[in-house]
Backbone as JSON, one array per atom type, in Angstrom:
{
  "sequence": "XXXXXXXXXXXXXXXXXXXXXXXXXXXXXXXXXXXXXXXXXXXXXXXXXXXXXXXXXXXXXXXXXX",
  "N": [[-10.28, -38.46, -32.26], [-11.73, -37.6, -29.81], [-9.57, -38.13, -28.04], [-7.85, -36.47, -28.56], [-9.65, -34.2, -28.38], [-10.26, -34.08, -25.27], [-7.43, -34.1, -24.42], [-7.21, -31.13, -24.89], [-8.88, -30.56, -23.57], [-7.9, -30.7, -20.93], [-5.46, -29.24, -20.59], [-6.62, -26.76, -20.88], [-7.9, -26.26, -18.44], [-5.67, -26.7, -17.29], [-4.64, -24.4, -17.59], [-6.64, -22.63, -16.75], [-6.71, -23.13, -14.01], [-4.23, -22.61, -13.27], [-4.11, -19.42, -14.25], [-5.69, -18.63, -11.9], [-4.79, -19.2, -9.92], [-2.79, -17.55, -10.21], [-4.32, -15.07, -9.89], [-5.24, -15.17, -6.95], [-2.73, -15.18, -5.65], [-1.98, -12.42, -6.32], [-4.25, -11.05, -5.36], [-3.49, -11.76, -2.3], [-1.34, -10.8, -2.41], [-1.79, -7.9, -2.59], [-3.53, -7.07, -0.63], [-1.65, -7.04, 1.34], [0.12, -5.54, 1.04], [-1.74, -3.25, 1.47], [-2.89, -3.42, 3.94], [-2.35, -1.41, 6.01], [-2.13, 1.09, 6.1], [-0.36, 3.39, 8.16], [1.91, 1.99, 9.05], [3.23, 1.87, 6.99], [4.02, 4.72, 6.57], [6.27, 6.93, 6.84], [8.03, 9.65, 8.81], [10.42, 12.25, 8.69], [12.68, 14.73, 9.23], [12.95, 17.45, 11.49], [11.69, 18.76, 14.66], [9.41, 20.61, 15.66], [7.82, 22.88, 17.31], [4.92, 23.85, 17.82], [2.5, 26.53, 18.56], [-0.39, 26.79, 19.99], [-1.89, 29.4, 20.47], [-2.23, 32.53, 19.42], [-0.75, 35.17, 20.03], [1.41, 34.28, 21.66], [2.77, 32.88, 19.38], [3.69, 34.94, 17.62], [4.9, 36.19, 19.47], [7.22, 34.62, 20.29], [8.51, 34.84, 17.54], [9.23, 37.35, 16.87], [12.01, 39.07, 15.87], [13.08, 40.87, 18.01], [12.97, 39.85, 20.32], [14.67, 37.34, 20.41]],
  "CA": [[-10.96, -37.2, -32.11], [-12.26, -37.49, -28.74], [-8.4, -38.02, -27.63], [-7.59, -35.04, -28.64], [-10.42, -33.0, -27.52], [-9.88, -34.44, -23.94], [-5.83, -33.6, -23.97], [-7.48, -29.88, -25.25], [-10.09, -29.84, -22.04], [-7.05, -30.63, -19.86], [-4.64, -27.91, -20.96], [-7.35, -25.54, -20.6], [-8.21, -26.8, -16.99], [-4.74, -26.59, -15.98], [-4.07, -22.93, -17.7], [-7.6, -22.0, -15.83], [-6.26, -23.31, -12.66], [-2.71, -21.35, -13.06], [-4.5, -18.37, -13.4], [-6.51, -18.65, -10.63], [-3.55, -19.21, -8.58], [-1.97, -16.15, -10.12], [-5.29, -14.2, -9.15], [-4.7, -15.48, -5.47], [-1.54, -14.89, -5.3], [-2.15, -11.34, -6.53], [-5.14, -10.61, -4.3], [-3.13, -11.96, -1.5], [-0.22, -9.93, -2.16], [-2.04, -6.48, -2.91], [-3.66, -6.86, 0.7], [-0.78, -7.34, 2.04], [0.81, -4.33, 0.67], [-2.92, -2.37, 1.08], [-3.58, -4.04, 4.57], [-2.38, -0.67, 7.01], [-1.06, 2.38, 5.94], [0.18, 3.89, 9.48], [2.84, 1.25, 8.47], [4.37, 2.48, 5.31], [4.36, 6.21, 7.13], [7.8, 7.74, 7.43], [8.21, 11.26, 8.96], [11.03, 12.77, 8.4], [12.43, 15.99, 9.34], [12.85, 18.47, 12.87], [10.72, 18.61, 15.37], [9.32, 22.14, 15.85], [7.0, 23.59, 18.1], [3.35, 24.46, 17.48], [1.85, 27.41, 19.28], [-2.25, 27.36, 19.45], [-2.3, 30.73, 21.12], [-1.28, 33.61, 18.16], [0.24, 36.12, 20.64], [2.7, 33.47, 22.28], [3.29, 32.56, 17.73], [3.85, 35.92, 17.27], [5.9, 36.39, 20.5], [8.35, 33.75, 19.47], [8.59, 34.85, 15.99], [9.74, 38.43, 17.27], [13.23, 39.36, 16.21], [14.05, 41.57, 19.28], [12.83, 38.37, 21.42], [15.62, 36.51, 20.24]],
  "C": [[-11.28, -36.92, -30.63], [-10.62, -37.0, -28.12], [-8.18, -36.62, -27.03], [-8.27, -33.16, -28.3], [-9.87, -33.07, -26.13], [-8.73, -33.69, -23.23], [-6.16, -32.0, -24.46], [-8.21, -29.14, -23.98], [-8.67, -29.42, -21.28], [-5.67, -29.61, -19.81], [-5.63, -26.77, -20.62], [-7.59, -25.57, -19.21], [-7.6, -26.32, -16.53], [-4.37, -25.1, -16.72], [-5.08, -22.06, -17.1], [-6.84, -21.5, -14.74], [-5.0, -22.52, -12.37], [-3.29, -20.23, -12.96], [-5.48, -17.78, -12.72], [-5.73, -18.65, -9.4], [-3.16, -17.8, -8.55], [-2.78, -15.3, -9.47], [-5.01, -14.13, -7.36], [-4.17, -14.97, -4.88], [-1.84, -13.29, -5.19], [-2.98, -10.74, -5.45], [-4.21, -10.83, -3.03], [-2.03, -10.75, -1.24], [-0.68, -7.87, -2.15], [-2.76, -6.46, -1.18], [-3.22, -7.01, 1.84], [-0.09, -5.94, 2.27], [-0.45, -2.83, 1.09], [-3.47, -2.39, 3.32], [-3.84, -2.64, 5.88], [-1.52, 0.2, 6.47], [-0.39, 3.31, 6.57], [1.24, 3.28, 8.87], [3.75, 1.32, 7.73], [4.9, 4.19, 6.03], [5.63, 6.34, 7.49], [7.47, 8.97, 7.29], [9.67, 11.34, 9.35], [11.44, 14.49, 8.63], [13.1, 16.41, 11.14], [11.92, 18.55, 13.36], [10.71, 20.13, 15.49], [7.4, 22.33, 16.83], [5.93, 24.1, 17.92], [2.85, 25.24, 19.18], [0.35, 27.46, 19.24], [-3.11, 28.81, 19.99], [-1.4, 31.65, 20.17], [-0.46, 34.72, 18.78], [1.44, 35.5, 21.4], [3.43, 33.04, 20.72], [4.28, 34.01, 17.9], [5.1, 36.62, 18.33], [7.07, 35.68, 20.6], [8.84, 34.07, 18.52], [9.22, 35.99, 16.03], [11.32, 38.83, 16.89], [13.75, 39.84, 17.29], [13.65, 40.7, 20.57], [14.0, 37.49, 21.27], [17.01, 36.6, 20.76]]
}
């Protein structure tokens, strides 16, 4: 009886201890993936021209300017 409790602790111990690792692992890997998001950023695209003055926008934008 005892035996068999014992070889019952130690299965439980070591399926604790696995997932405690897995937790680990997991935490480790999600702040890995979490750690800087500048990082992951792709831009994509044309570069275009910003005006912060609306009569130089508007003066660009002009068909008979073109």
């Amino acid at each position: 009886m005892w035996r068999a409790a014992r070889r019952q602790g130690k299965k439980l111990e070591k399926a604790m201890d696995r997932a405690k690792a897995r937790a680990e692992a997991r935490k480790a890997d999600l702040e890995k993936k979490m750690s800087d998001p500048v990082q992951f950023l792709r831009i994509t695209g044309m570069t275009c021209k910003t005006y912060l003055d609306a009569e130089q926008h508007y003066f660009h934008e002009d068909p008979s300017n073109l």
